[in-house]
C-alpha positions as protocol buffer text, in pm:
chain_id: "A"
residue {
  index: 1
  type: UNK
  ca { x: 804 y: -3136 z: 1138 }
}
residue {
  index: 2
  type: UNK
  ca { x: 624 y: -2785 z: 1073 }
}
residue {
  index: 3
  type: UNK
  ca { x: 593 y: -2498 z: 1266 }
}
residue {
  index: 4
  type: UNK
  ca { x: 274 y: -2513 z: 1498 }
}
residue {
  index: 5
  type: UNK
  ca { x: 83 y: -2226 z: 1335 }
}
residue {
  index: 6
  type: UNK
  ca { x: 48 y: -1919 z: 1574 }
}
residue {
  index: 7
  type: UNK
  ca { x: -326 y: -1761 z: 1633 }
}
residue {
  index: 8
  type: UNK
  ca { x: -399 y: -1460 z: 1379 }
}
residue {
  index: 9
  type: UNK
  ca { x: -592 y: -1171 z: 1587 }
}
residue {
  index: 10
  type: UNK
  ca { x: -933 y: -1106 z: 1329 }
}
residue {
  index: 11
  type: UNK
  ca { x: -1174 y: -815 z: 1396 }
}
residue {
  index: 12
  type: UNK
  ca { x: -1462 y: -989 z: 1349 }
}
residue {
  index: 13
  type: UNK
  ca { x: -1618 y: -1252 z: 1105 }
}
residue {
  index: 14
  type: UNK
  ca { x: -1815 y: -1224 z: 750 }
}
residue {
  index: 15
  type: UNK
  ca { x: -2174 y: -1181 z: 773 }
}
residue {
  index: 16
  type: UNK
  ca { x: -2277 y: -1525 z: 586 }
}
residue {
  index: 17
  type: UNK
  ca { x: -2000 y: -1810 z: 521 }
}
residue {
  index: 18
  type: UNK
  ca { x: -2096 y: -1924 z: 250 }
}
residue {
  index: 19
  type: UNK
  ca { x: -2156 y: -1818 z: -106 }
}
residue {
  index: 20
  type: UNK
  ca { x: -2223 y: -2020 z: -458 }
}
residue {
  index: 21
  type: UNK
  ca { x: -2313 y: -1986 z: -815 }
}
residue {
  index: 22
  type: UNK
  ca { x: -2690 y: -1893 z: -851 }
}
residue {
  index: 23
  type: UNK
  ca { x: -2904 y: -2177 z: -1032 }
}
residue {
  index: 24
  type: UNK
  ca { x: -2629 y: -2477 z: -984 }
}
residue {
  index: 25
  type: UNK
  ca { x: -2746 y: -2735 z: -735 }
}
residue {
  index: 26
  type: UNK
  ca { x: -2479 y: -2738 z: -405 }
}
residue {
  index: 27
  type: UNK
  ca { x: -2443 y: -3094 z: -487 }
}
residue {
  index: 28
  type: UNK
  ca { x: -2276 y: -3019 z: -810 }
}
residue {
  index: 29
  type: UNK
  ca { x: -2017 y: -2773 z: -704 }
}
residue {
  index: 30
  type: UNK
  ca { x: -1655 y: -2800 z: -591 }
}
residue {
  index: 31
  type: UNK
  ca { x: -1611 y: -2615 z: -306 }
}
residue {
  index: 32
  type: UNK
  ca { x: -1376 y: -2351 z: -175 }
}
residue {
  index: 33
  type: UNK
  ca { x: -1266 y: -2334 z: 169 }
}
residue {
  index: 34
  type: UNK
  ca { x: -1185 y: -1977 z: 294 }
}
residue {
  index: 35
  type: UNK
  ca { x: -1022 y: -1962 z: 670 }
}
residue {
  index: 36
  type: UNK
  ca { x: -1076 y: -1631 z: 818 }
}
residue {
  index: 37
  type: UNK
  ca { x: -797 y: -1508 z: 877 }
}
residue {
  index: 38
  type: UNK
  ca { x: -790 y: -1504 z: 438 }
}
residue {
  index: 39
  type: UNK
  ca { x: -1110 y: -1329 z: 492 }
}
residue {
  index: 40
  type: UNK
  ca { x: -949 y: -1103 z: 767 }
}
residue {
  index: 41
  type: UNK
  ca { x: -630 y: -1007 z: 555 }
}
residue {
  index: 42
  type: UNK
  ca { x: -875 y: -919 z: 193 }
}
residue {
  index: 43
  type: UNK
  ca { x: -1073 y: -728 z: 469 }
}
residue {
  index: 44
  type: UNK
  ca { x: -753 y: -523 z: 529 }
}
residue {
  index: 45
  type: UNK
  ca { x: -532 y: -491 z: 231 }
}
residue {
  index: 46
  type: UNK
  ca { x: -832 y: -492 z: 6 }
}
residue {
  index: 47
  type: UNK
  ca { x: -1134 y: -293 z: 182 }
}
residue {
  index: 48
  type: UNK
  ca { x: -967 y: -106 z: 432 }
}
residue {
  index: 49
  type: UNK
  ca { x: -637 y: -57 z: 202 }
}
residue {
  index: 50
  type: UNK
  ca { x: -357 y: -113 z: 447 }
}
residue {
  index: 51
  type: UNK
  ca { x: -18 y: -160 z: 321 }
}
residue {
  index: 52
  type: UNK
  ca { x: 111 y: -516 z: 434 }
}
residue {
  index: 53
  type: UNK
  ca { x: 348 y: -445 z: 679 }
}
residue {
  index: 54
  type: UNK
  ca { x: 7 y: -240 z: 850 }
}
residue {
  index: 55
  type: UNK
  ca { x: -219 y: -489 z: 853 }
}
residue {
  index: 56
  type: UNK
  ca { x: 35 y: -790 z: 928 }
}
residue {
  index: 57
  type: UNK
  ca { x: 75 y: -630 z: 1284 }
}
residue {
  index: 58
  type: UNK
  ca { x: -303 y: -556 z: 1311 }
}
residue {
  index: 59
  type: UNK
  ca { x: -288 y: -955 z: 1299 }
}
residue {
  index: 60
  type: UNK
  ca { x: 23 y: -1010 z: 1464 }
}
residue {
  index: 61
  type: UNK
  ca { x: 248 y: -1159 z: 1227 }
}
residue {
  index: 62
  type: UNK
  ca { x: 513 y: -1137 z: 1016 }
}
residue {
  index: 63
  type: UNK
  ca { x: 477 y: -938 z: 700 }
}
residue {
  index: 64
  type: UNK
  ca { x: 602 y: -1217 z: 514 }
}
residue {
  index: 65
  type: UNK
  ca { x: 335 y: -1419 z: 641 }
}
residue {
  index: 66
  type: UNK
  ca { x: 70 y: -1169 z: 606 }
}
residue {
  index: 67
  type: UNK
  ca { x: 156 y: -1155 z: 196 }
}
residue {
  index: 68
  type: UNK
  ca { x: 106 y: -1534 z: 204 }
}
residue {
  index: 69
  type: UNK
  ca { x: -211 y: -1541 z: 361 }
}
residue {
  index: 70
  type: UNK
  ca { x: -366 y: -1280 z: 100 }
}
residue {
  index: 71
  type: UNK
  ca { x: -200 y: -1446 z: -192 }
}
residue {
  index: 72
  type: UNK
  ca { x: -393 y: -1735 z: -85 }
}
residue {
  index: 73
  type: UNK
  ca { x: -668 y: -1575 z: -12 }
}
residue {
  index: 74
  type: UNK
  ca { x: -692 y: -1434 z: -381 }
}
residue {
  index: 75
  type: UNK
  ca { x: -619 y: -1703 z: -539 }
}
residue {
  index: 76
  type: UNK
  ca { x: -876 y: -1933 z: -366 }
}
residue {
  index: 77
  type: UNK
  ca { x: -1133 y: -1658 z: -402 }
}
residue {
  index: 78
  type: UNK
  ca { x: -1051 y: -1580 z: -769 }
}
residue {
  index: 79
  type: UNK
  ca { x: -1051 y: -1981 z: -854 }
}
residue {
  index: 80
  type: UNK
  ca { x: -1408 y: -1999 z: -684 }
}
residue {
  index: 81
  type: UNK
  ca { x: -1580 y: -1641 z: -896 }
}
residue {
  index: 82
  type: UNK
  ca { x: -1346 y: -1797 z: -1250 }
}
residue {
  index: 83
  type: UNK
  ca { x: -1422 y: -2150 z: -1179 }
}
residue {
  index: 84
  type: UNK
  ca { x: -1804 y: -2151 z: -1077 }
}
residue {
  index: 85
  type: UNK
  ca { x: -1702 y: -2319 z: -727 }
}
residue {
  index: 86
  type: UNK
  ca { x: -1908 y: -2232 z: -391 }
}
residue {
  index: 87
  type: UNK
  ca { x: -1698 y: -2036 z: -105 }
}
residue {
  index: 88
  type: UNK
  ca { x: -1695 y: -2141 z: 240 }
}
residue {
  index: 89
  type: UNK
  ca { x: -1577 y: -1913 z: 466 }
}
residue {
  index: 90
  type: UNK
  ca { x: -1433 y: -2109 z: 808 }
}
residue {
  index: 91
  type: UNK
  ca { x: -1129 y: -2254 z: 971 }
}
residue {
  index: 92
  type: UNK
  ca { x: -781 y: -2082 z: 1093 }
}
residue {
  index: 93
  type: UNK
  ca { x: -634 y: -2013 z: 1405 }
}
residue {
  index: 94
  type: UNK
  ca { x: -766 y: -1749 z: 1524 }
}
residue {
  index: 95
  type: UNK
  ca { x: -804 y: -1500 z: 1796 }
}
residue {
  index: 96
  type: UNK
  ca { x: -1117 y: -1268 z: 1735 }
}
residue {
  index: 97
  type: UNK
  ca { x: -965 y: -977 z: 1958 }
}
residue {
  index: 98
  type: UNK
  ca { x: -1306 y: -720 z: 1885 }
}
residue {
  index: 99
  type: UNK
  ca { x: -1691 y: -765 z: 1753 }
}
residue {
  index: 100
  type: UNK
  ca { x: -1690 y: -460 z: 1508 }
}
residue {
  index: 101
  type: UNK
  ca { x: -1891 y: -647 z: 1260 }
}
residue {
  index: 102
  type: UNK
  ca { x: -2093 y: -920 z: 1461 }
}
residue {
  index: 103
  type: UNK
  ca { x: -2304 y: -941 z: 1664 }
}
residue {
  index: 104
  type: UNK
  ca { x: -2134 y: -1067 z: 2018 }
}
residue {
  index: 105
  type: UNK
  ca { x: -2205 y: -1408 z: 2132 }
}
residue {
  index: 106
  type: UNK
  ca { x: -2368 y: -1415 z: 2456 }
}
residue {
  index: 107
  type: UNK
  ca { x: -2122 y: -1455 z: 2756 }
}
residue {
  index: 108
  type: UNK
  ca { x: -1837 y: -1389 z: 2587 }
}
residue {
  index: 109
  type: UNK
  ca { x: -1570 y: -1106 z: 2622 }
}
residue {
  index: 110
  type: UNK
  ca { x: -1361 y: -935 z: 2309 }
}
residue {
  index: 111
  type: UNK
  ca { x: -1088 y: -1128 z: 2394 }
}
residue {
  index: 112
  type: UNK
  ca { x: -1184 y: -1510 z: 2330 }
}
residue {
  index: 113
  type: UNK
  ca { x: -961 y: -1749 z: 2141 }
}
residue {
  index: 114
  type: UNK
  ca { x: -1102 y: -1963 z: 1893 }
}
residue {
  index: 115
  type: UNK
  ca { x: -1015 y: -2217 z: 1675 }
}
residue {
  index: 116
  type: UNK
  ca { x: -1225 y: -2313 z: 1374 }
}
residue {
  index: 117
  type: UNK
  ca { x: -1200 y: -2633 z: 1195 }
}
residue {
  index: 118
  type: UNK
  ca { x: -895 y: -2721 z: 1250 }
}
């Protein structure tokens, strides 16, 4: 039996969640799922440029796990740009801990747990 998978603290969620090929029907595309907490380590390592070991306690967990999550996260994202696939950005355990770069939901506080698509 695995290991129940422990809630990854994100700073906030992508703009749009979903992105495709210009000019190719959605019907005719493989697609790419994207959790956010991928989206949420890229943001890190990538944009913000946070050595693992930083950004794997921004998210609370271990740096091993953190380098996991943005292999995957590169590859998926890298198969989708190579391969012509749409990108669909949802799912993960996840604990959205501040609303930096969303706009916050109405009712809620910055510390709500959440778990999408799972």
């Amino acid at each position: 039996m695995a290991r129940p998978c422990r809630c990854r603290k994100i700073d906030c969620e992508p703009g749009s969640d979903y992105f495709k090929p210009r000019g190719i029907p959605l019907s005719m595309l493989e697609e790419v799922n994207l959790t956010l907490d991928e989206v949420e380590a890229m943001r890190l390592a990538d944009i913000r440029g946070m050595y693992q070991e930083d950004a794997a306690k921004k998210m609370g967990v271990s740096r091993q796990t953190f380098g996991n999550v943005i292999a995957s996260a590169r590859k998926k994202t890298a198969d989708a740009i190579l391969n012509g696939k749409a990108l669909k950005i949802s799912g993960g355990a996840v604990r959205q801990v501040k609303n930096k770069c969303c706009k916050k939901k109405r009712g809620e506080s910055n510390e709500n747990m959440h778990t999408y698509g799972r």
